[in-house]
Coordinates of C-alpha atoms and ligand atoms in Angstrom, one line a residue:
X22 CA 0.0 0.0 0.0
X23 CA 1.3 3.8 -1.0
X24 CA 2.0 5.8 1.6
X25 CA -0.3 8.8 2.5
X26 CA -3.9 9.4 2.8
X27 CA -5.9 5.9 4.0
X28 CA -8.4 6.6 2.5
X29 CA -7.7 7.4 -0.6
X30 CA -9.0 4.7 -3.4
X31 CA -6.4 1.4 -4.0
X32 CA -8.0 -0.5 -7.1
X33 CA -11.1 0.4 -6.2
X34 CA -11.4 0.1 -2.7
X35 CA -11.5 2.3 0.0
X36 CA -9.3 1.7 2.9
X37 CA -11.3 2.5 5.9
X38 CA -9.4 4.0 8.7
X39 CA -8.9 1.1 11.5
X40 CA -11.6 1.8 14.6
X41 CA -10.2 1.0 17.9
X42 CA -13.3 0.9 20.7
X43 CA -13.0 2.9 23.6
X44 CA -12.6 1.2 26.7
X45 CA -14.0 1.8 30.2
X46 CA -12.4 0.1 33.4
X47 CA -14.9 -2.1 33.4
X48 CA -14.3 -3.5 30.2
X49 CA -10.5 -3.7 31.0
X50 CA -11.7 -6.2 34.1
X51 CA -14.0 -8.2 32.1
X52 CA -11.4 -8.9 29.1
X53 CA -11.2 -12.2 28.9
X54 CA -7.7 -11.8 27.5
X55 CA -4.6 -13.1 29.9
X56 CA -2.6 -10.4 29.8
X57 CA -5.3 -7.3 30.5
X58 CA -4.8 -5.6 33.8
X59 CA -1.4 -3.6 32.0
X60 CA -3.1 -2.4 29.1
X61 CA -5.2 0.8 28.0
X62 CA -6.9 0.1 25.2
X63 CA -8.2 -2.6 23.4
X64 CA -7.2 -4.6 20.4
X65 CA -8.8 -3.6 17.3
X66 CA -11.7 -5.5 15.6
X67 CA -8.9 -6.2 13.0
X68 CA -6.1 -6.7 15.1
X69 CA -8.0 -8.6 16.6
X70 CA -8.6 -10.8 13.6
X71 CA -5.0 -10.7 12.2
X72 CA -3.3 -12.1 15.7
X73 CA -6.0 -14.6 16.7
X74 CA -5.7 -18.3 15.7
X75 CA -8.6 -20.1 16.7
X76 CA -10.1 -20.6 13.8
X77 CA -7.3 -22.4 12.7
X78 CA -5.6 -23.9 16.0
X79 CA -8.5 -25.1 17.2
X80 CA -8.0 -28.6 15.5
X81 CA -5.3 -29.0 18.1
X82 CA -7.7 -28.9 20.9
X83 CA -7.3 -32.7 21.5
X84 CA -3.4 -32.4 21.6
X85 CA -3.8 -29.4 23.9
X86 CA -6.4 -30.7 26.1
X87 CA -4.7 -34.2 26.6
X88 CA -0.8 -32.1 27.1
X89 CA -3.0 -30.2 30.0
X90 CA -4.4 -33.6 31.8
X91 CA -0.5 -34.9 31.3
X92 CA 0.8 -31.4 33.5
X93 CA -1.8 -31.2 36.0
X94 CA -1.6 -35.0 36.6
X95 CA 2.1 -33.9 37.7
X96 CA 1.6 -30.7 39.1
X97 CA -0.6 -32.9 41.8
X98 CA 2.1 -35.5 41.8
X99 CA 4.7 -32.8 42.7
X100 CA 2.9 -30.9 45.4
X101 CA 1.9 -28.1 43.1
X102 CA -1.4 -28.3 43.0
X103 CA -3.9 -30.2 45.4
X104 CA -6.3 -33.3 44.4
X105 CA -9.2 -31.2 44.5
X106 CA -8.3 -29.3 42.4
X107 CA -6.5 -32.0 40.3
X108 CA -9.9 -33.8 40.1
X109 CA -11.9 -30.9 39.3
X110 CA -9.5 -30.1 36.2
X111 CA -10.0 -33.5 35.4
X112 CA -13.6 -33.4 35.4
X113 CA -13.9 -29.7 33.3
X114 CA -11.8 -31.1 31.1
X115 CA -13.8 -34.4 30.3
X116 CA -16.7 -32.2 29.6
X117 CA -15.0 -29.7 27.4
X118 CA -13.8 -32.7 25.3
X119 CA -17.8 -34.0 25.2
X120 CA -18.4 -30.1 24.5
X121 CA -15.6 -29.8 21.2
X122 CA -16.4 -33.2 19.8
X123 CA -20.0 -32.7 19.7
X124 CA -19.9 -29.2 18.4
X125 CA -21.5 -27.8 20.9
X126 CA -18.4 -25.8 22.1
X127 CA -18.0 -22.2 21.8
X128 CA -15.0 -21.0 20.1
X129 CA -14.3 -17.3 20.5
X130 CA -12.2 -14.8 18.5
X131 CA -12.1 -12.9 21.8
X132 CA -9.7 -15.6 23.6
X133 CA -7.2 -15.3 20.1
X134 CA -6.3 -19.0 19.9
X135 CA -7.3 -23.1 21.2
X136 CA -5.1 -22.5 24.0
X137 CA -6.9 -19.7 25.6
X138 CA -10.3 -21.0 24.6
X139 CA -10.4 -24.2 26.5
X140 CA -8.2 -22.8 29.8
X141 CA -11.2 -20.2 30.0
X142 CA -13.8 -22.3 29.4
X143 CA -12.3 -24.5 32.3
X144 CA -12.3 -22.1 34.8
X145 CA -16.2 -20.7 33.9
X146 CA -17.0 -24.4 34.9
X147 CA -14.4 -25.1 37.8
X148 CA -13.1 -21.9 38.5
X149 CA -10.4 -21.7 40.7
X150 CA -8.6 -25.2 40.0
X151 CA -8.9 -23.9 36.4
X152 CA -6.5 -20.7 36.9
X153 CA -4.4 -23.0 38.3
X154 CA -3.6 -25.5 35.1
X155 CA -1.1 -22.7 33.4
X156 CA 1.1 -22.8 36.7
X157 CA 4.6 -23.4 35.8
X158 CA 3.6 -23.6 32.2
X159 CA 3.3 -21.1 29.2
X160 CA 1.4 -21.0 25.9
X161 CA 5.0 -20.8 24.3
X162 CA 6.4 -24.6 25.6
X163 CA 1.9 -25.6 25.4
X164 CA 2.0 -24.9 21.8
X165 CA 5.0 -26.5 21.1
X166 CA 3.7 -29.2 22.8
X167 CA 0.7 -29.6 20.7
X168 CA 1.9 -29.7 17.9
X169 CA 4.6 -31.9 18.2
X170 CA 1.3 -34.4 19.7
X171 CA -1.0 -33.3 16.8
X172 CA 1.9 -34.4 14.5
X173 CA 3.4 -37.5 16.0
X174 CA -0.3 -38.8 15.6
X175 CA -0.6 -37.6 12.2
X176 CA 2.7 -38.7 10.8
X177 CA 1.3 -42.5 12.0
X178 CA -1.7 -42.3 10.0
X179 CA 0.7 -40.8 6.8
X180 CA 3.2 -44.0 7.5
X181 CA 0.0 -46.4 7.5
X182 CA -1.6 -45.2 4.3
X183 CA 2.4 -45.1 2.8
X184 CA 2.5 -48.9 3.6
X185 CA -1.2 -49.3 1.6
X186 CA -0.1 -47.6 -1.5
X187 CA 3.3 -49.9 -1.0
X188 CA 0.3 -52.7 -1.1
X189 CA -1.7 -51.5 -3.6
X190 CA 1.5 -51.3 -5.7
X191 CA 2.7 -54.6 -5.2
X192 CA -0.3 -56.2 -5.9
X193 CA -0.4 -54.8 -9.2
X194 CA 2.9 -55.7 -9.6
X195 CA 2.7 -59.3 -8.8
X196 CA 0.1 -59.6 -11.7
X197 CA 2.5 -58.3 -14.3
X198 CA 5.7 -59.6 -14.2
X199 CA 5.6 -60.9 -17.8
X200 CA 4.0 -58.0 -19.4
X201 CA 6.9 -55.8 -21.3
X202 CA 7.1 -52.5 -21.3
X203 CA 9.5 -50.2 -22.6
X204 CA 12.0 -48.8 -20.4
X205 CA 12.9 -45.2 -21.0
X206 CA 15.5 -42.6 -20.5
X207 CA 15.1 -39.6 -22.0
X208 CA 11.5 -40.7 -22.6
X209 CA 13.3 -42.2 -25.6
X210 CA 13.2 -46.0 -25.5
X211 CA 16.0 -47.6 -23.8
X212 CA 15.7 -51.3 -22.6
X213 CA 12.6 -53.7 -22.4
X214 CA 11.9 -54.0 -18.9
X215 CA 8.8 -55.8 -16.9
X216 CA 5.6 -53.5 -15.6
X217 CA 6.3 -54.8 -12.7
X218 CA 9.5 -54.5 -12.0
X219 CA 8.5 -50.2 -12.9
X220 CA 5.9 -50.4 -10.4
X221 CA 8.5 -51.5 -7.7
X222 CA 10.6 -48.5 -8.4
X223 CA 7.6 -46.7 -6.6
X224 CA 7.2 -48.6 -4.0
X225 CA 10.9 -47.9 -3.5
X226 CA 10.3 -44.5 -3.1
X227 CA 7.3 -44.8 -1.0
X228 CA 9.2 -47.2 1.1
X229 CA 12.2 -44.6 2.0
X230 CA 9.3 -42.2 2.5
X231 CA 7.6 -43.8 5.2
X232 CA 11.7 -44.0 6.9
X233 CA 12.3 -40.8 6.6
X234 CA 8.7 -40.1 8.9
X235 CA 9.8 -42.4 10.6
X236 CA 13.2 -41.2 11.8
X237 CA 11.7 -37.7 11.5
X238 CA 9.2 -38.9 14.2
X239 CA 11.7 -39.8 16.4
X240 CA 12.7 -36.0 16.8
X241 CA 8.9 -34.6 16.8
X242 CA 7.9 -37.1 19.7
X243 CA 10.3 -34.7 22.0
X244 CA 8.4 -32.8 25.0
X245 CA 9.0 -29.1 25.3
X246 CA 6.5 -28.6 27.9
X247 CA 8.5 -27.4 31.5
X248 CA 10.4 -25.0 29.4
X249 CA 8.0 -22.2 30.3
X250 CA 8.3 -19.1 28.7
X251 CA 11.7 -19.4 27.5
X252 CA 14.1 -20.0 30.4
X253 CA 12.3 -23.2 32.6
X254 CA 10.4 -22.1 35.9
X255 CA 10.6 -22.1 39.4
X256 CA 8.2 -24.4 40.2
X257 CA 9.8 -28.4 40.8
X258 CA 8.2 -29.6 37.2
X259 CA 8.7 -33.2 36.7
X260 CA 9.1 -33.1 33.2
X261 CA 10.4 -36.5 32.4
X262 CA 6.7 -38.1 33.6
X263 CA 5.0 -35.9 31.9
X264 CA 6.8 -37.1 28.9
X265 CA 5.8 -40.2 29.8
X266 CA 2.3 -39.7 30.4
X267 CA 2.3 -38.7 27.0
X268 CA 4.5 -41.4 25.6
X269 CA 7.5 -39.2 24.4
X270 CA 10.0 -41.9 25.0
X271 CA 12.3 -43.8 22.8
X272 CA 12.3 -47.3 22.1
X273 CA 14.1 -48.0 25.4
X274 CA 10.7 -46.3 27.2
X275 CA 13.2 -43.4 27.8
X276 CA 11.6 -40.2 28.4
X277 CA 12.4 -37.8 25.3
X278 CA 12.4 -33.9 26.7
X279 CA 13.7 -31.2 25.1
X280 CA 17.2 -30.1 27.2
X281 CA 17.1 -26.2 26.5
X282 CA 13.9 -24.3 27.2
X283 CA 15.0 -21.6 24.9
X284 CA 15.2 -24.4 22.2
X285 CA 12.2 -26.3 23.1
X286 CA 9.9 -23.4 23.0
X287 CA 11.2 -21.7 19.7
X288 CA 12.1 -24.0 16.9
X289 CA 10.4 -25.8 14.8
X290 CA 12.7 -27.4 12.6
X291 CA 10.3 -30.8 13.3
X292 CA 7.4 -29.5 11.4
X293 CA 10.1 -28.4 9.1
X294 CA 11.6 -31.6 8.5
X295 CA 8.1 -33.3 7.9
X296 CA 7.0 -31.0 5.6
X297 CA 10.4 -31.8 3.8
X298 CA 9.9 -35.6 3.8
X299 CA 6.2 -35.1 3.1
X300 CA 7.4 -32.7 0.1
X301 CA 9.3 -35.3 -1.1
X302 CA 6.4 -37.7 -1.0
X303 CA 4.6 -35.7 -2.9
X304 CA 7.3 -35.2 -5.6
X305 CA 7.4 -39.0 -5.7
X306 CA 3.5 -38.8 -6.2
X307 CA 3.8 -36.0 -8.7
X308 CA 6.3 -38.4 -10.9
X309 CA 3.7 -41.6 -11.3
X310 CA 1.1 -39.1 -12.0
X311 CA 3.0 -37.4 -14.6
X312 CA 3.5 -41.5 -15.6
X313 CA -0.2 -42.2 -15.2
X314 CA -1.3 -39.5 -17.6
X315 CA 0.9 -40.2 -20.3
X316 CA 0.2 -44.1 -20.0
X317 CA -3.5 -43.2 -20.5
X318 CA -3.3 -40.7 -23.3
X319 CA -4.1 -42.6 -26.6
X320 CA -0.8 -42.3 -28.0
X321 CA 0.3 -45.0 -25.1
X322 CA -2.9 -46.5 -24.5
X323 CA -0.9 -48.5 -21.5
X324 CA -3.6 -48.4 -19.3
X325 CA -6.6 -47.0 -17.8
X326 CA -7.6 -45.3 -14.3
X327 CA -11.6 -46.1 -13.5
X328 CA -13.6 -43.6 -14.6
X329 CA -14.5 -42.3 -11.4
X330 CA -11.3 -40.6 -11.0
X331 CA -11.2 -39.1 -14.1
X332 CA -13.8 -36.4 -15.6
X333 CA -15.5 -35.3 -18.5
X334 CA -15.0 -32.2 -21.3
X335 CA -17.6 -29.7 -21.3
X336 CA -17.2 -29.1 -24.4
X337 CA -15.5 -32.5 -26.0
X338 CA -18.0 -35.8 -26.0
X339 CA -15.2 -38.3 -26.4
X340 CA -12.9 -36.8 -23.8
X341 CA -12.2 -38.9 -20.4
X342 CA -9.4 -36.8 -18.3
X343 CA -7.3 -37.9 -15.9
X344 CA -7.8 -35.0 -13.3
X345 CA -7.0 -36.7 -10.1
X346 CA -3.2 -37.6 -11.1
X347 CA -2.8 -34.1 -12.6
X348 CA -3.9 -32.5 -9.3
X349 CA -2.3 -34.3 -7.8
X350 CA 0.8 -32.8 -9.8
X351 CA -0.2 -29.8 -9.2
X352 CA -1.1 -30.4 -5.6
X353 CA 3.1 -31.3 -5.2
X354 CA 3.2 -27.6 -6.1
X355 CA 1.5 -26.3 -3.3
X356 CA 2.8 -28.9 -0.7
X357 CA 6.5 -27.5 -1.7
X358 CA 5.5 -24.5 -1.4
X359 CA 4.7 -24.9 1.9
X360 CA 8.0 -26.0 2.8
X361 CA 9.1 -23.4 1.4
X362 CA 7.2 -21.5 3.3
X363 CA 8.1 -23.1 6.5
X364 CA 11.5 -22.7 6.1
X365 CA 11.4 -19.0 5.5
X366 CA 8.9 -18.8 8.0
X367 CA 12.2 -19.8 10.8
X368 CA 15.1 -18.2 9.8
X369 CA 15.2 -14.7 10.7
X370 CA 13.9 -15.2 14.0
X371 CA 16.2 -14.6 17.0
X372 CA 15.9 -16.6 20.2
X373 CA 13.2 -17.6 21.5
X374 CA 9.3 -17.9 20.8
X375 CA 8.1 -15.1 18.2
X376 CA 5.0 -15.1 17.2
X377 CA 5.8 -15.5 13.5
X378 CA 5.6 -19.5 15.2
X379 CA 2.0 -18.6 14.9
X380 CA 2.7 -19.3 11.3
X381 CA 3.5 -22.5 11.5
X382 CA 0.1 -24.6 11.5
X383 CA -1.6 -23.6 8.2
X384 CA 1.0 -24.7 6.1
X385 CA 1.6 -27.7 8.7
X386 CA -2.4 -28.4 8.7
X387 CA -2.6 -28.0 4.6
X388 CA 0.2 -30.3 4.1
X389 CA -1.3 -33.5 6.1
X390 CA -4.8 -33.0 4.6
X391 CA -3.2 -32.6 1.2
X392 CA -0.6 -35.5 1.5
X393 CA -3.1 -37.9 3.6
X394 CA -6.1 -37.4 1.0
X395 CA -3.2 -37.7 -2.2
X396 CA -2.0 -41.6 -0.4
X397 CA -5.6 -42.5 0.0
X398 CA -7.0 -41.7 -3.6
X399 CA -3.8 -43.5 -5.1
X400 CA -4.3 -46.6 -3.2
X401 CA -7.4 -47.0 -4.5
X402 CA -6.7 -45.5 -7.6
X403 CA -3.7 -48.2 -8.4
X404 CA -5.3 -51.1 -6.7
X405 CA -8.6 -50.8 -6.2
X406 CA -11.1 -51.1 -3.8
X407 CA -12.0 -54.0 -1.5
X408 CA -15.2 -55.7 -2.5
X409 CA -17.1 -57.9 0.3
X410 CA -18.7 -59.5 -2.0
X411 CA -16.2 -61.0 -4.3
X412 CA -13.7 -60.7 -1.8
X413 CA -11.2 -59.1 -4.0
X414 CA -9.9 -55.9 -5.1
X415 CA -12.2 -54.1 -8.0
X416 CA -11.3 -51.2 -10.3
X417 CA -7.8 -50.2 -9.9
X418 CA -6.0 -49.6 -13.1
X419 CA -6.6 -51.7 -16.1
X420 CA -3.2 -52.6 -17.9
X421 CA -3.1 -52.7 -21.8
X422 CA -0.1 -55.7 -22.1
X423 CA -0.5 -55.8 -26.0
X424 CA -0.1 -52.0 -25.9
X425 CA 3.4 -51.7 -23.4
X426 CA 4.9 -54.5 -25.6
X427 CA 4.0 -52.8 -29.0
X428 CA 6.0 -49.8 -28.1
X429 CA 8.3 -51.8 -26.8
X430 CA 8.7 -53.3 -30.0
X431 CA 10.0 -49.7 -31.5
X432 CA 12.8 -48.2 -30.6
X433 CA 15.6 -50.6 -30.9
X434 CA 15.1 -52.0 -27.0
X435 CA 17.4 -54.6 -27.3
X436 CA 20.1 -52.7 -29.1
X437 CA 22.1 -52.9 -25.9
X438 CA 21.6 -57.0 -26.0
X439 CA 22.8 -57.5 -29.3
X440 CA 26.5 -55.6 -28.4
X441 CA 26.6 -57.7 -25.2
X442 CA 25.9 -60.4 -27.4
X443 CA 28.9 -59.4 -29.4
X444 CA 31.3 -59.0 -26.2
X445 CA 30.5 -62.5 -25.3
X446 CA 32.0 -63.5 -28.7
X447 CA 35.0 -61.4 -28.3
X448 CA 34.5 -58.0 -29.2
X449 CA 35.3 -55.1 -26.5
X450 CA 32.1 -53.2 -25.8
X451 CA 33.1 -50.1 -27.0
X452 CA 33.6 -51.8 -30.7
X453 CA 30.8 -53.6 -30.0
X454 CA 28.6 -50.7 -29.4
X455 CA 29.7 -49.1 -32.6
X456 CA 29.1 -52.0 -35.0
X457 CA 25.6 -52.2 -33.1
X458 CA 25.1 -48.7 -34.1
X459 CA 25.5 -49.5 -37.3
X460 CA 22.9 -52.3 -37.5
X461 CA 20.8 -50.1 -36.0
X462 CA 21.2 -47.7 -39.0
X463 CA 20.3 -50.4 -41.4
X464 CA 17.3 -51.6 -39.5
X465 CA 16.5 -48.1 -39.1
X466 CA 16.6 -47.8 -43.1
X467 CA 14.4 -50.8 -43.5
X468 CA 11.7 -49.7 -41.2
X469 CA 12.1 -53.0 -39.0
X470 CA 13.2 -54.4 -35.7
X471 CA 16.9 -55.5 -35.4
X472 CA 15.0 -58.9 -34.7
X473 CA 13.5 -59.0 -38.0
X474 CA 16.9 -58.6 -40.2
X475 CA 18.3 -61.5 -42.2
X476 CA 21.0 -63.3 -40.5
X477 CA 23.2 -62.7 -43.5
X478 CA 22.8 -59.2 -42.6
X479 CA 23.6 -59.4 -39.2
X480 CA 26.4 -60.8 -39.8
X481 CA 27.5 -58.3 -42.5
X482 CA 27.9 -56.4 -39.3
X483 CA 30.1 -59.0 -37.3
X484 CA 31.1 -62.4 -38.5
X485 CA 30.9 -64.0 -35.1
X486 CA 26.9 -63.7 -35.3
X487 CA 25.3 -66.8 -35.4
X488 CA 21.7 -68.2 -35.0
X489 CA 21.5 -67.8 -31.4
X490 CA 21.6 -64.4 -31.4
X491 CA 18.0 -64.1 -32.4
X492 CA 17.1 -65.1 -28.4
X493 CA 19.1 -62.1 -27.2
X494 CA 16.9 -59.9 -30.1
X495 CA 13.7 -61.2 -28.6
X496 CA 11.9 -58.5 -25.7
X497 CA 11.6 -62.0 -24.1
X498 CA 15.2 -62.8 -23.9
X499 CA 16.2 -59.1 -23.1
X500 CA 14.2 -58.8 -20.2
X501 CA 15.5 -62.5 -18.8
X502 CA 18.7 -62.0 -19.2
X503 CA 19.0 -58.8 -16.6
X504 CA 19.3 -61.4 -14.0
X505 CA 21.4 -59.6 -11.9
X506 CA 20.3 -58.0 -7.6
X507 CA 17.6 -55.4 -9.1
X508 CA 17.5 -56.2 -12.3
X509 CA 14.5 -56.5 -14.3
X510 CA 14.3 -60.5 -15.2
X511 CA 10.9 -61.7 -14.0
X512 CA 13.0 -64.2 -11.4
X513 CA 14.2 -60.9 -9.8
X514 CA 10.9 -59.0 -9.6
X515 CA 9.7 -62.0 -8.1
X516 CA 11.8 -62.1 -5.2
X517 CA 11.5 -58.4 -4.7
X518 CA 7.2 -58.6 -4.8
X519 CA 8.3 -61.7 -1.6
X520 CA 10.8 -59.1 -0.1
X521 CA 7.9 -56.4 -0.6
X522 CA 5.0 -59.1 0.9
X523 CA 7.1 -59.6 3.8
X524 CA 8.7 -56.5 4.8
X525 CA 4.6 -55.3 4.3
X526 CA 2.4 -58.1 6.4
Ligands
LIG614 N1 -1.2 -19.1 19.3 C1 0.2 -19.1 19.6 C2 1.0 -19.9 18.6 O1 0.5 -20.5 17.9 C3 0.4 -19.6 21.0 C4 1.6 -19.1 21.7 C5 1.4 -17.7 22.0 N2 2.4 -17.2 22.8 C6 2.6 -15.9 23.0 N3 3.6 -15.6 23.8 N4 1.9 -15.0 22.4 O2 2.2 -19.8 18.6

């Protein structure tokens, strides 16, 4: 915005002058804001908007109500608090839970953000116990708390529908370990290899992407709470059971807590990490799709999506698009973004909470729905969907084997056989690779398949062809002969799909 008058015109708009309210002693008193006894005036209507975060946050309000039960269980425990009041923070907060998860709860700008929101709704129904609960705590370490909860449960269900895709994959897989398709770099045709053996490349990827949640769980599942505002508190916190309570331990049962308070309450290079490992998944999404739509357009014709995941033209009767991979592309976009976002979000920020942290969730929030719903709609998308009836899997993608091994019939595929071929007889491979080049030429000139010249001609090229070397020409013989730990030979894929089943049940 220019500089100057506010309210002179921007594109059209008038820029209304910001109205603060006045305020009267009273009101001061009443403000259900934490912090109001110090200050003379109220927030603005659009202050108040721009620094509140309830209407985002408030999806935390499980996190943030069970990270309350786990510090007030220990505050008791310690001596901090009594068992009355214990109890009756117990029992507001039960009802509060009944209260969110039925809707009936009543969120309020006013209180700026889930935090505030429940802490006052507790003490309207318990009052005194309720002012209690923040003791020895602050929103800074609660937040940080809550989302490092909200996440850790999250980043289970993303690791679960991971390991369904991986399934979904597989399955597919194991039914098409004969059919040939061509194999490409460049997206020029390289080498015949087996469908099968290219699905498995994904669930490669999908396989390091569920580790790396995994090992960036390990880091999230950390407690912060006990670091107060920034520098602990004076107050004997027991912060290694409430880690426990909450099950922040490692694999030992150890309790996981954050060691510096200035640390725990301020970064958040967790969320930061799983939006970079959920980016990643995405990109790894965004690649099959890209694969998906090309297989389906008619100039592959490798296979077909059901239709219910792909939509009509307005305009063109005979069109069937594949939408949901494309999104899905796209969607990739916005997830990186994110990250991006993220990232940016951290770095200029000294130590130790700002409230650019604020910032954090949407992008957080945007990236689970958006990688959670992606994983689910490609499951079913690949594999299909269970049916109770016929107790099988119905409508996942439809492969077109005539099709893959047609193309894979252009292109020379098994160039690279025949000059192996030709170093088995002898020949060093660089020769070899020329002399094949030049058979290529020929075949190339004939309009055929190096399978489908003379053997006179072959051997034109190198007298040390013979018969044989038809089986090496064949897609058949190409794609058998990669025999080798992660080849594509159809013995190969097969013990991969067992390595897959297993590492999977
Ligand atoms: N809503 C805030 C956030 O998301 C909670 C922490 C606020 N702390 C503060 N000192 N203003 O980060």
């Amino acid at each position: 915005m220019l500089a100057g008058d506010p309210n002179k015109p921007i594109l059209g708009t008038r820029v209304r002058p910001i109205k603060c309210a006045s305020m009267s002693k009273n009101q001061l008193d009443t403000k259900s804001q934490a912090w109001s006894a110090l200050f003379s005036e109220p927030m603005s209507e659009l202050v108040k908007r721009y620094t509140a975060s309830v209407f985002f946050d408030k999806r935390l309000w499980q996190a943030d109500i069970t990270g309350s039960l786990a510090h007030a269980d220990m505050l008791q425990a310690q001596g901090i608090i009594g068992q009355d009041d214990h109890a009756s923070i117990q029992k507001g907060m039960a009802q509060i839970w009944a209260e969110i998860e039925s809707g009936q709860f009543d969120w309020k700008l006013d209180l700026e953000d889930v935090h505030l929101n429940i802490e006052a709704r507790l003490t309207q129904l318990v009052g005194d116990a309720g002012k209690r609960l923040h003791t020895g705590r602050s929103r800074n370490d609660q937040v940080a708390t809550d989302v490092r909860l909200w996440l850790r449960g999250e980043m289970d269900l993303i690791i679960d529908l991971l390991e369904d895709l991986q399934t979904s994959l597989v399955e597919v897989a194991e039914k098409n370990i004969d059919v040939i398709m061509p194999g490409f770099t460049h997206l020029q045709v390289a080498q015949p290899v087996s469908f099968a053996h290219h699905l498995l490349a994904y669930v490669e990827m999908f396989a390091r992407d569920a580790e790396r949640l995994h090992d960036a769980r390990r880091r999230t599942n950390r407690l912060p709470l006990g670091s107060a505002a920034l520098a602990g508190t004076t107050y004997p916190l027991d912060r290694e059971r409430v880690a426990r309570t909450l099950g922040m331990v490692d694999a030992h049962g150890q309790p996981q807590v954050c060691q510096n308070s200035l640390d725990g309450v301020s970064d958040r290079d967790f969320a930061i990490e799983f939006t970079a490992a959920a980016a990643l998944c995405m990109v790894h999404i965004s690649r099959m799709s890209e694969e998906l739509i090309l297989w389906m357009s008619q100039n592959f014709s490798f296979i077909k999506i059901a239709d219910r995941f792909t939509t009509g033209s307005s305009i063109m009767p005979q069109k069937k698009n594949p939408d949901v991979p494309e999104l899905a592309r796209g969607k990739t976009g916005r997830v990186v973004g994110h990250l991006m976002g993220l990232i940016t979000l951290m770095k200029g920020q000294p130590l130790a909470y700002n409230k650019d942290n604020q910032e954090d969730k949407e992008p957080l929030f945007d990236t689970v729905d958006t990688l959670k719903d992606t994983l689910r709609i490609f499951s079913e998308m690949v594999g299909g969907q269970f049916n109770p009836a016929t107790g099988v899997k119905e409508g996942g993608i439809t492969v077109n084997a005539q099709a893959m091994e047609d193309a894979a019939k252009k292109g020379y595929a098994t160039a690279t056989d025949l000059a192996d071929y030709l170093v088995k007889k002898g020949l060093p491979f660089r020769d070899a690779h020329e002399t094949v080049a030049h058979a290529v030429k020929a075949a190339t000139s004939h309009n055929c398949d190096l399978s489908e010249l003379p053997l006179n001609v072959l051997q034109g090229f190198h007298a040390s062809i013979e018969k044989d070397v038809y089986d090496c020409l064949s897609l058949h013989g190409s794609l058998h002969a990669r025999n080798t730990l992660g080849g594509t030979a159809p013995a190969q894929v097969r013990s991969q799909i067992e390595r897959h089943h297993k590492r999977l049940a």
